[in-house]
Tab-separated table of N, CA and C in Angstrom:
chain	number	residue	atom	x	y	z
A	1	MET	N	2.840	-11.945	-19.194
A	1	MET	CA	3.827	-11.003	-18.666
A	1	MET	C	4.191	-11.277	-17.120
A	2	ALA	N	3.047	-11.365	-16.338
A	2	ALA	CA	3.144	-11.356	-14.922
A	2	ALA	C	3.896	-12.616	-14.478
A	3	SER	N	3.887	-13.587	-15.365
A	3	SER	CA	4.472	-14.836	-14.865
A	3	SER	C	5.972	-14.687	-14.688
A	4	GLU	N	6.679	-13.889	-15.238
A	4	GLU	CA	8.070	-13.799	-15.142
A	4	GLU	C	8.389	-12.706	-13.879
A	5	ILE	N	7.518	-12.548	-13.074
A	5	ILE	CA	7.869	-11.563	-11.950
A	5	ILE	C	8.082	-12.383	-10.798
A	6	GLU	N	9.213	-11.756	-10.092
A	6	GLU	CA	9.573	-12.369	-8.770
A	6	GLU	C	9.090	-11.009	-7.841
A	7	ILE	N	8.370	-11.517	-6.646
A	7	ILE	CA	8.029	-10.605	-5.747
A	7	ILE	C	9.036	-10.992	-4.441
A	8	ARG	N	9.668	-10.177	-4.076
A	8	ARG	CA	10.588	-10.103	-2.746
A	8	ARG	C	10.747	-8.951	-2.009
A	9	PRO	N	11.281	-8.988	-0.702
A	9	PRO	CA	11.414	-7.846	-0.030
A	9	PRO	C	12.346	-6.854	-0.580
A	10	GLU	N	12.268	-5.618	-0.242
A	10	GLU	CA	13.191	-4.698	-0.857
A	10	GLU	C	14.544	-4.809	-0.086
A	11	ARG	N	15.492	-4.665	-0.927
A	11	ARG	CA	16.994	-4.559	-0.522
A	11	ARG	C	17.404	-3.199	-0.526
A	12	PRO	N	18.515	-2.793	0.197
A	12	PRO	CA	19.092	-1.440	0.281
A	12	PRO	C	19.414	-1.008	-1.246
A	13	ALA	N	19.896	-1.912	-2.065
A	13	ALA	CA	20.311	-1.458	-3.395
A	13	ALA	C	19.045	-1.147	-4.330
A	14	ASP	N	17.900	-1.463	-3.891
A	14	ASP	CA	16.702	-1.158	-4.645
A	14	ASP	C	16.277	0.361	-4.124
A	15	ILE	N	16.691	0.907	-3.192
A	15	ILE	CA	15.939	2.291	-2.583
A	15	ILE	C	15.978	3.299	-3.754
A	16	ASP	N	17.014	3.674	-4.714
A	16	ASP	CA	16.847	4.631	-5.630
A	16	ASP	C	15.788	4.148	-6.850
A	17	ALA	N	15.795	2.958	-6.983
A	17	ALA	CA	15.104	2.466	-8.188
A	17	ALA	C	13.568	2.498	-7.627
A	18	ILE	N	13.370	2.212	-6.343
A	18	ILE	CA	11.945	2.478	-5.816
A	18	ILE	C	11.428	3.722	-6.083
A	19	GLY	N	12.353	4.908	-5.605
A	19	GLY	CA	11.984	6.230	-5.699
A	19	GLY	C	11.601	6.649	-6.946
A	20	GLU	N	12.457	6.093	-7.801
A	20	GLU	CA	12.133	6.733	-9.409
A	20	GLU	C	10.907	6.057	-9.815
A	21	LEU	N	10.642	4.631	-9.506
A	21	LEU	CA	9.410	3.764	-9.936
A	21	LEU	C	8.238	4.541	-9.582
A	22	VAL	N	8.186	4.790	-8.230
A	22	VAL	CA	7.103	5.389	-7.408
A	22	VAL	C	6.682	6.787	-8.076
A	23	ALA	N	7.719	7.661	-8.308
A	23	ALA	CA	7.424	8.926	-8.833
A	23	ALA	C	6.925	8.659	-10.320
A	24	SER	N	7.533	7.949	-11.076
A	24	SER	CA	6.924	7.790	-12.504
A	24	SER	C	5.448	7.086	-12.513
A	25	ALA	N	5.315	6.177	-11.546
A	25	ALA	CA	3.780	5.499	-11.676
A	25	ALA	C	2.871	6.492	-11.409
A	26	PHE	N	3.080	7.602	-10.525
A	26	PHE	CA	2.057	8.426	-10.194
A	26	PHE	C	2.152	9.808	-10.968
A	27	LEU	N	3.010	9.945	-11.782
A	27	LEU	CA	3.251	11.359	-12.463
A	27	LEU	C	1.953	11.475	-13.261
A	28	GLY	N	1.371	12.678	-13.175
A	28	GLY	CA	0.294	13.189	-14.097
A	28	GLY	C	-0.919	12.457	-13.665
A	29	MET	N	-1.083	11.561	-12.632
A	29	MET	CA	-2.329	10.855	-12.273
A	29	MET	C	-3.251	11.894	-11.393
A	30	PRO	N	-4.431	11.878	-11.956
A	30	PRO	CA	-5.396	12.874	-11.133
A	30	PRO	C	-5.611	12.644	-9.802
A	31	TYR	N	-5.390	11.554	-9.209
A	31	TYR	CA	-5.701	11.117	-7.893
A	31	TYR	C	-4.340	11.362	-7.115
A	32	ALA	N	-3.263	11.510	-7.706
A	32	ALA	CA	-1.828	11.485	-7.017
A	32	ALA	C	-1.601	13.021	-6.453
A	33	ASP	N	-0.934	13.151	-5.332
A	33	ASP	CA	-0.521	14.288	-4.895
A	33	ASP	C	0.773	14.681	-5.239
A	34	GLY	N	1.626	13.750	-5.908
A	34	GLY	CA	2.994	13.920	-6.344
A	34	GLY	C	3.953	13.673	-5.373
A	35	ASP	N	3.608	13.354	-4.115
A	35	ASP	CA	4.488	13.226	-2.982
A	35	ASP	C	4.490	11.603	-2.501
A	36	GLU	N	4.110	10.636	-3.595
A	36	GLU	CA	3.974	9.437	-3.066
A	36	GLU	C	5.614	8.819	-3.008
A	37	ALA	N	6.489	9.263	-3.768
A	37	ALA	CA	7.864	8.850	-3.552
A	37	ALA	C	8.575	9.323	-2.012
A	38	ASP	N	8.121	10.541	-1.837
A	38	ASP	CA	8.421	11.084	-0.635
A	38	ASP	C	7.889	10.586	0.457
A	39	LEU	N	6.649	9.976	0.482
A	39	LEU	CA	5.909	9.273	1.491
A	39	LEU	C	6.690	7.831	1.819
A	40	VAL	N	7.194	7.262	0.706
A	40	VAL	CA	7.791	5.945	0.911
A	40	VAL	C	9.193	6.139	1.627
A	41	GLU	N	9.867	7.100	1.190
A	41	GLU	CA	11.043	7.551	1.850
A	41	GLU	C	10.975	8.038	3.216
A	42	ALA	N	10.014	8.748	3.536
A	42	ALA	CA	9.571	9.330	4.905
A	42	ALA	C	9.235	8.070	5.871
A	43	LEU	N	8.476	6.999	5.308
A	43	LEU	CA	8.072	5.805	6.167
A	43	LEU	C	9.399	4.917	6.523
A	44	ARG	N	10.293	4.960	5.404
A	44	ARG	CA	11.520	4.092	5.587
A	44	ARG	C	12.504	4.944	6.589
A	45	ALA	N	12.528	6.106	6.530
A	45	ALA	CA	13.371	6.977	7.507
A	45	ALA	C	12.736	6.746	8.856
A	46	GLN	N	11.553	6.906	9.056
A	46	GLN	CA	10.948	6.671	10.507
A	46	GLN	C	10.768	5.250	10.922
A	47	GLY	N	11.435	4.212	10.147
A	47	GLY	CA	11.342	2.910	10.556
A	47	GLY	C	9.847	2.146	10.308
A	48	ALA	N	9.086	3.056	9.686
A	48	ALA	CA	7.650	2.567	9.675
A	48	ALA	C	7.115	1.711	8.261
A	49	LEU	N	8.221	1.228	7.418
A	49	LEU	CA	8.011	0.222	6.378
A	49	LEU	C	7.908	-1.094	7.063
A	50	SER	N	6.667	-1.400	7.333
A	50	SER	CA	6.549	-2.705	8.021
A	50	SER	C	6.627	-3.929	6.932
A	51	VAL	N	6.292	-3.735	5.710
A	51	VAL	CA	6.542	-4.594	4.600
A	51	VAL	C	6.794	-3.721	3.396
A	52	SER	N	7.837	-4.019	2.720
A	52	SER	CA	8.265	-3.228	1.484
A	52	SER	C	8.647	-4.151	0.608
A	53	LEU	N	7.830	-4.430	-0.418
A	53	LEU	CA	8.140	-5.466	-1.412
A	53	LEU	C	8.368	-4.870	-2.830
A	54	VAL	N	9.188	-5.473	-3.587
A	54	VAL	CA	9.324	-5.019	-4.960
A	54	VAL	C	9.072	-6.250	-5.786
A	55	ALA	N	8.552	-5.887	-7.053
A	55	ALA	CA	8.470	-6.848	-8.171
A	55	ALA	C	9.555	-6.734	-9.037
A	56	GLN	N	10.113	-7.766	-9.412
A	56	GLN	CA	11.368	-7.771	-10.278
A	56	GLN	C	11.044	-8.530	-11.527
A	57	SER	N	11.664	-8.062	-12.456
A	57	SER	CA	11.611	-8.804	-13.982
A	57	SER	C	13.152	-8.515	-14.424
A	58	GLU	N	13.622	-9.704	-14.865
A	58	GLU	CA	15.000	-9.527	-15.613
A	58	GLU	C	15.969	-8.423	-14.939
A	59	GLY	N	15.960	-8.696	-13.556
A	59	GLY	CA	16.780	-7.913	-12.640
A	59	GLY	C	16.421	-6.471	-12.351
A	60	ALA	N	15.419	-5.842	-13.027
A	60	ALA	CA	14.931	-4.634	-12.851
A	60	ALA	C	13.743	-4.772	-11.832
A	61	VAL	N	13.585	-3.450	-11.175
A	61	VAL	CA	12.606	-3.267	-10.190
A	61	VAL	C	11.436	-2.705	-11.082
A	62	VAL	N	10.210	-3.176	-11.076
A	62	VAL	CA	9.239	-2.856	-12.004
A	62	VAL	C	7.901	-2.704	-11.300
A	63	GLY	N	7.943	-2.827	-9.907
A	63	GLY	CA	6.901	-2.592	-9.206
A	63	GLY	C	7.171	-2.598	-7.550
A	64	HIS	N	6.542	-1.818	-6.872
A	64	HIS	CA	6.692	-1.540	-5.339
A	64	HIS	C	5.269	-1.411	-4.639
A	65	ILE	N	5.366	-2.024	-3.381
A	65	ILE	CA	4.220	-1.946	-2.481
A	65	ILE	C	4.793	-1.669	-0.950
A	66	ALA	N	4.004	-0.793	-0.199
A	66	ALA	CA	4.468	-0.429	1.092
A	66	ALA	C	3.380	-0.695	1.868
A	67	PHE	N	3.601	-1.298	3.137
A	67	PHE	CA	2.666	-1.390	4.300
A	67	PHE	C	3.337	-0.717	5.424
A	68	SER	N	2.433	-0.109	6.065
A	68	SER	CA	3.185	0.520	7.453
A	68	SER	C	2.024	0.492	8.492
A	69	PRO	N	2.434	0.662	9.748
A	69	PRO	CA	1.514	0.541	10.892
A	69	PRO	C	0.404	1.490	10.854
A	70	ALA	N	-0.887	1.250	11.038
A	70	ALA	CA	-2.156	2.047	11.200
A	70	ALA	C	-2.389	1.893	12.748
A	71	ARG	N	-3.179	3.104	13.045
A	71	ARG	CA	-3.604	3.142	14.439
A	71	ARG	C	-5.201	3.283	14.560
A	72	ALA	N	-5.629	2.240	15.267
A	72	ALA	CA	-7.143	2.457	15.572
A	72	ALA	C	-7.321	3.226	16.751
A	73	SER	N	-8.417	4.200	16.658
A	73	SER	CA	-8.824	5.070	17.683
A	73	SER	C	-9.100	4.415	18.947
A	74	ASP	N	-9.647	3.285	19.082
A	74	ASP	CA	-10.090	2.629	20.281
A	74	ASP	C	-8.837	1.773	20.698
A	75	GLY	N	-7.648	1.975	20.293
A	75	GLY	CA	-6.402	1.298	20.660
A	75	GLY	C	-6.236	-0.082	20.191
A	76	MET	N	-7.168	-0.717	19.465
A	76	MET	CA	-7.059	-1.849	18.899
A	76	MET	C	-5.793	-2.193	18.122
A	77	PRO	N	-4.797	-3.025	18.457
A	77	PRO	CA	-3.431	-3.308	17.616
A	77	PRO	C	-3.759	-4.177	16.587
A	78	GLY	N	-2.774	-4.119	15.617
A	78	GLY	CA	-2.767	-5.216	14.591
A	78	GLY	C	-3.191	-4.410	13.323
A	79	TRP	N	-3.142	-3.239	13.095
A	79	TRP	CA	-3.655	-2.679	11.901
A	79	TRP	C	-2.488	-2.186	11.237
A	80	TYR	N	-2.717	-2.284	9.774
A	80	TYR	CA	-1.567	-1.665	8.766
A	80	TYR	C	-2.350	-1.056	7.625
A	81	ALA	N	-1.629	-0.076	6.961
A	81	ALA	CA	-2.078	0.667	5.888
A	81	ALA	C	-1.392	0.242	4.827
A	82	LEU	N	-2.165	0.054	3.562
A	82	LEU	CA	-1.384	-0.208	2.392
A	82	LEU	C	-1.304	1.005	1.582
A	83	GLY	N	-0.054	1.243	0.873
A	83	GLY	CA	0.211	2.478	0.217
A	83	GLY	C	1.568	3.114	0.546
A	84	PRO	N	2.044	3.432	-0.624
A	84	PRO	CA	1.176	3.249	-1.936
A	84	PRO	C	1.700	2.065	-2.602
A	85	VAL	N	1.268	1.679	-3.640
A	85	VAL	CA	1.553	0.473	-4.704
A	85	VAL	C	1.842	1.193	-5.957
A	86	ALA	N	2.929	0.890	-6.531
A	86	ALA	CA	3.349	1.502	-7.888
A	86	ALA	C	3.831	0.299	-8.921
A	87	VAL	N	3.496	0.345	-10.066
A	87	VAL	CA	4.023	-0.184	-11.018
A	87	VAL	C	4.552	0.694	-12.345
A	88	LEU	N	5.748	0.462	-12.760
A	88	LEU	CA	6.054	1.253	-14.031
A	88	LEU	C	5.007	1.336	-15.062
A	89	PRO	N	4.921	2.482	-15.667
A	89	PRO	CA	3.768	2.845	-16.393
A	89	PRO	C	3.814	1.651	-17.600
A	90	ALA	N	5.054	1.345	-18.215
A	90	ALA	CA	4.948	0.481	-19.430
A	90	ALA	C	4.542	-0.999	-19.006
A	91	ARG	N	4.621	-1.203	-17.543
A	91	ARG	CA	4.167	-2.555	-17.257
A	91	ARG	C	2.881	-2.750	-16.533
A	92	GLN	N	2.307	-1.420	-16.411
A	92	GLN	CA	0.887	-1.544	-15.718
A	92	GLN	C	-0.090	-2.450	-16.608
A	93	ARG	N	-1.255	-2.889	-15.782
A	93	ARG	CA	-2.360	-3.658	-16.595
A	93	ARG	C	-1.920	-5.043	-16.851
A	94	ALA	N	-0.760	-5.484	-16.184
A	94	ALA	CA	-0.399	-6.849	-16.524
A	94	ALA	C	-0.250	-7.835	-15.271
A	95	GLY	N	-0.968	-7.340	-14.346
A	95	GLY	CA	-1.259	-8.283	-12.981
A	95	GLY	C	-0.118	-8.066	-12.104
A	96	ILE	N	0.791	-7.172	-12.266
A	96	ILE	CA	1.961	-6.962	-11.290
A	96	ILE	C	1.386	-6.193	-9.955
A	97	GLY	N	0.680	-5.412	-10.118
A	97	GLY	CA	0.185	-4.601	-8.970
A	97	GLY	C	-0.602	-5.780	-8.115
A	98	SER	N	-1.473	-6.496	-8.631
A	98	SER	CA	-2.517	-7.553	-8.063
A	98	SER	C	-1.364	-8.560	-7.245
A	99	LYS	N	-0.435	-9.140	-7.986
A	99	LYS	CA	0.761	-9.825	-7.261
A	99	LYS	C	1.283	-9.071	-6.121
A	100	LEU	N	1.516	-7.713	-6.049
A	100	LEU	CA	2.235	-7.179	-4.941
A	100	LEU	C	1.278	-7.093	-3.810
A	101	VAL	N	-0.095	-6.794	-4.209
A	101	VAL	CA	-1.117	-6.567	-3.033
A	101	VAL	C	-1.299	-7.863	-2.428
A	102	ARG	N	-1.320	-9.086	-3.020
A	102	ARG	CA	-1.623	-10.450	-2.550
A	102	ARG	C	-0.427	-10.692	-1.796
A	103	ALA	N	0.810	-10.616	-2.201
A	103	ALA	CA	2.097	-10.908	-1.433
A	103	ALA	C	1.992	-10.066	-0.079
A	104	GLY	N	1.589	-8.770	-0.371
A	104	GLY	CA	1.790	-7.984	0.747
A	104	GLY	C	0.647	-8.266	2.049
A	105	LEU	N	-0.550	-8.535	1.666
A	105	LEU	CA	-1.648	-9.051	2.504
A	105	LEU	C	-1.042	-10.120	3.209
A	106	GLU	N	-0.505	-11.123	2.517
A	106	GLU	CA	-0.005	-12.443	3.123
A	106	GLU	C	1.117	-12.097	4.122
A	107	ALA	N	2.116	-11.083	3.675
A	107	ALA	CA	3.036	-10.571	4.525
A	107	ALA	C	2.545	-10.044	5.861
A	108	ILE	N	1.534	-9.269	5.815
A	108	ILE	CA	1.105	-8.629	7.190
A	108	ILE	C	0.266	-9.666	7.780
A	109	SER	N	-0.342	-10.547	7.234
A	109	SER	CA	-1.044	-11.621	7.856
A	109	SER	C	-0.176	-12.386	8.695
A	110	GLY	N	1.205	-12.566	8.142
A	110	GLY	CA	2.123	-13.337	8.987
A	110	GLY	C	2.656	-12.627	9.948
A	111	LEU	N	2.398	-11.212	10.020
A	111	LEU	CA	2.916	-10.380	11.294
A	111	LEU	C	1.908	-10.276	12.229
A	112	GLY	N	0.631	-10.901	12.177
A	112	GLY	CA	-0.376	-10.852	13.015
A	112	GLY	C	-1.363	-10.031	12.710
A	113	ALA	N	-1.353	-9.162	11.682
A	113	ALA	CA	-2.395	-8.225	11.313
A	113	ALA	C	-3.907	-8.486	11.602
A	114	VAL	N	-4.629	-7.585	12.125
A	114	VAL	CA	-6.042	-7.817	12.237
A	114	VAL	C	-6.813	-7.286	11.033
A	115	GLY	N	-6.158	-6.244	10.380
A	115	GLY	CA	-6.757	-5.736	9.239
A	115	GLY	C	-5.729	-4.687	8.582
A	116	CYS	N	-6.215	-4.224	7.368
A	116	CYS	CA	-5.476	-3.278	6.731
A	116	CYS	C	-6.484	-2.162	5.992
A	117	ILE	N	-5.920	-0.975	5.994
A	117	ILE	CA	-6.560	0.005	5.426
A	117	ILE	C	-5.945	0.663	4.412
A	118	LEU	N	-6.758	1.463	3.500
A	118	LEU	CA	-6.339	2.237	2.293
A	118	LEU	C	-7.313	3.243	1.831
A	119	THR	N	-6.717	4.216	1.146
A	119	THR	CA	-7.723	5.177	0.400
A	119	THR	C	-7.417	4.751	-0.976
A	120	GLY	N	-8.466	4.362	-1.641
A	120	GLY	CA	-8.116	4.086	-3.187
A	120	GLY	C	-9.571	3.623	-3.853
A	121	ASN	N	-9.440	3.319	-5.184
A	121	ASN	CA	-10.543	3.062	-5.967
A	121	ASN	C	-11.130	1.874	-5.475
A	122	PRO	N	-12.362	1.895	-5.003
A	122	PRO	CA	-13.139	0.800	-4.782
A	122	PRO	C	-13.213	-0.435	-5.974
A	123	ASP	N	-13.428	0.200	-7.167
A	123	ASP	CA	-13.489	-0.701	-8.275
A	123	ASP	C	-12.342	-1.751	-8.385
A	124	TYR	N	-11.039	-1.292	-7.935
A	124	TYR	CA	-9.854	-2.181	-8.020
A	124	TYR	C	-9.789	-2.886	-6.728
A	125	TYR	N	-9.669	-2.219	-5.600
A	125	TYR	CA	-9.488	-2.934	-4.391
A	125	TYR	C	-10.418	-3.993	-3.891
A	126	THR	N	-11.813	-3.961	-4.189
A	126	THR	CA	-12.775	-4.857	-3.760
A	126	THR	C	-12.387	-6.437	-4.260
A	127	ARG	N	-11.510	-6.455	-5.275
A	127	ARG	CA	-11.187	-7.937	-5.854
A	127	ARG	C	-10.168	-8.414	-4.709
A	128	PHE	N	-9.611	-7.651	-3.758
A	128	PHE	CA	-8.775	-8.326	-2.797
A	128	PHE	C	-9.560	-8.394	-1.527
A	129	GLY	N	-10.773	-8.105	-1.403
A	129	GLY	CA	-11.463	-8.168	-0.229
A	129	GLY	C	-11.621	-7.015	0.568
A	130	PHE	N	-11.062	-5.887	0.147
A	130	PHE	CA	-11.479	-4.579	0.660
A	130	PHE	C	-12.948	-4.136	0.519
A	131	VAL	N	-13.522	-3.658	1.650
A	131	VAL	CA	-14.710	-3.059	1.434
A	131	VAL	C	-14.765	-1.507	1.925
A	132	PRO	N	-15.695	-0.587	1.285
A	132	PRO	CA	-15.719	0.639	1.517
A	132	PRO	C	-16.086	0.934	3.224
A	133	ALA	N	-15.365	1.663	3.919
A	133	ALA	CA	-15.686	1.804	5.276
A	133	ALA	C	-15.726	3.281	5.726
A	134	PRO	N	-16.626	4.002	5.139
A	134	PRO	CA	-16.461	5.354	5.412
A	134	PRO	C	-16.578	5.879	6.937
A	135	GLN	N	-17.233	4.866	7.628
A	135	GLN	CA	-17.401	5.133	9.117
A	135	GLN	C	-16.104	5.023	9.678
A	136	SER	N	-15.180	4.427	9.189
A	136	SER	CA	-13.853	4.217	10.034
A	136	SER	C	-12.696	5.219	9.396
A	137	ALA	N	-13.281	6.091	8.529
A	137	ALA	CA	-12.071	6.974	7.861
A	137	ALA	C	-11.728	8.030	8.803
A	138	PRO	N	-10.325	8.158	8.759
A	138	PRO	CA	-9.686	9.312	9.810
A	138	PRO	C	-10.362	10.776	9.220
A	139	PRO	N	-10.134	11.720	9.913
A	139	PRO	CA	-10.399	13.072	9.439
A	139	PRO	C	-9.492	13.488	8.445
A	140	GLY	N	-9.966	14.179	7.407
A	140	GLY	CA	-9.400	14.568	6.180
A	140	GLY	C	-9.085	13.499	5.180
A	141	GLU	N	-9.503	12.362	5.389
A	141	GLU	CA	-9.492	11.337	4.133
A	141	GLU	C	-10.748	11.505	3.594
A	142	PRO	N	-10.794	11.240	2.222
A	142	PRO	CA	-11.939	11.076	1.585
A	142	PRO	C	-12.853	9.805	1.960
A	143	SER	N	-13.790	10.057	2.596
A	143	SER	CA	-14.403	8.791	3.211
A	143	SER	C	-15.106	7.853	2.109
A	144	GLU	N	-15.322	8.588	0.919
A	144	GLU	CA	-16.033	7.530	0.040
A	144	GLU	C	-14.767	6.585	-0.804
A	145	PHE	N	-13.561	6.751	-0.377
A	145	PHE	CA	-12.550	5.915	-1.041
A	145	PHE	C	-11.836	5.358	0.153
A	146	PHE	N	-12.293	5.592	1.559
A	146	PHE	CA	-11.322	4.615	2.555
A	146	PHE	C	-12.003	3.334	2.381
A	147	MET	N	-11.060	2.374	2.639
A	147	MET	CA	-11.512	0.984	2.589
A	147	MET	C	-10.714	0.202	3.681
A	148	VAL	N	-11.447	-0.865	4.020
A	148	VAL	CA	-10.695	-1.785	4.876
A	148	VAL	C	-11.004	-3.311	4.589
A	149	LYS	N	-9.878	-4.112	5.022
A	149	LYS	CA	-9.924	-5.489	4.828
A	149	LYS	C	-9.736	-6.170	6.153
A	150	LEU	N	-10.772	-6.831	6.565
A	150	LEU	CA	-10.482	-7.523	7.933
A	150	LEU	C	-9.647	-8.785	7.618
A	151	LEU	N	-8.667	-9.228	8.305
A	151	LEU	CA	-8.071	-10.426	8.112
A	151	LEU	C	-8.309	-11.307	9.271
A	152	ARG	N	-8.891	-10.860	10.337
A	152	ARG	CA	-9.296	-11.693	11.497
A	152	ARG	C	-9.893	-10.570	12.460
A	153	GLY	N	-10.828	-11.047	13.266
A	153	GLY	CA	-11.509	-10.273	14.198
A	153	GLY	C	-12.427	-9.283	13.690
A	154	GLU	N	-12.734	-7.998	14.215
A	154	GLU	CA	-13.654	-7.029	13.622
A	154	GLU	C	-13.284	-5.836	13.694
A	155	LEU	N	-14.032	-4.928	13.149
A	155	LEU	CA	-13.507	-3.530	13.145
A	155	LEU	C	-13.382	-2.817	14.422
A	156	PRO	N	-12.566	-1.898	14.633
A	156	PRO	CA	-12.337	-1.225	15.892
A	156	PRO	C	-13.581	-0.161	15.845
A	157	VAL	N	-13.914	0.259	16.965
A	157	VAL	CA	-14.881	1.412	17.184
A	157	VAL	C	-14.099	2.684	16.976
A	158	GLY	N	-14.580	3.542	15.967
A	158	GLY	CA	-14.103	4.816	15.564
A	158	GLY	C	-13.105	4.575	14.325
A	159	SER	N	-12.438	5.703	14.309
A	159	SER	CA	-11.619	5.554	12.998
A	159	SER	C	-10.375	4.829	13.112
A	160	ILE	N	-9.719	4.694	11.818
A	160	ILE	CA	-8.440	4.020	11.699
A	160	ILE	C	-7.468	4.979	11.272
A	161	HIS	N	-6.272	5.410	11.670
A	161	HIS	CA	-5.424	6.424	11.307
A	161	HIS	C	-4.084	5.846	10.512
A	162	PHE	N	-3.831	6.315	9.498
A	162	PHE	CA	-2.548	6.131	8.851
A	162	PHE	C	-1.314	6.505	9.773
A	163	HIS	N	-0.157	6.053	9.362
A	163	HIS	CA	1.009	6.468	10.134
A	163	HIS	C	1.263	8.129	10.086
A	164	ASP	N	1.795	8.762	10.965
A	164	ASP	CA	1.878	10.143	10.929
A	164	ASP	C	2.819	10.541	9.699
A	165	ALA	N	3.479	9.664	9.158
A	165	ALA	CA	4.499	10.229	7.974
A	165	ALA	C	3.230	10.558	6.841
A	166	PHE	N	2.132	9.950	6.930
A	166	PHE	CA	1.332	10.441	5.833
A	166	PHE	C	0.801	11.719	5.879
A	167	GLY	N	0.771	12.292	6.800
A	167	GLY	CA	0.533	13.845	7.016
A	167	GLY	C	1.717	14.816	7.033
A	168	GLY	N	2.924	14.022	7.262
A	168	GLY	CA	3.895	15.116	7.030
A	168	GLY	C	4.796	15.256	5.840
A	169	ILE	N	4.189	14.952	4.675
A	169	ILE	CA	4.737	15.110	3.408
A	169	ILE	C	4.473	16.380	2.928
A	170	ALA	N	5.592	17.258	2.545
A	170	ALA	CA	5.221	18.568	1.982
A	170	ALA	C	5.076	18.786	0.422
């Protein structure tokens, strides 16, 4: 199934489909806050969607991934945050999310990224080179699920913070 998937940057015509897709992908998930679609919109409205990719199949958007700027407390530049990543429930477990993660990491690398952070399931994200980094978790994040992937360089001293939009969702 995943072989028929095209990964491309989001287009203005995709925005409504992305919102619906993200909402449906996280609906009823025990780890979801229910504000993931609002987060994508807030990042977009604040000009903080550094990379926004969609997975398209037969003309329909079936997956989405967002990367936004992150801030290291020591001022080290070049950090990005992954999230959310969403795939239509009927298309999950077919490799679409993996294709989005890989394409997104390649895209931020092309932007000169030093590294990427996320809060997520270590069993899933370690396959992409993310490692648990509780020592880098910002206040309020569950440190046991905070992960980092270095693309070059080294970890900053202190915590790495998500874009302000992550905290501003009601």
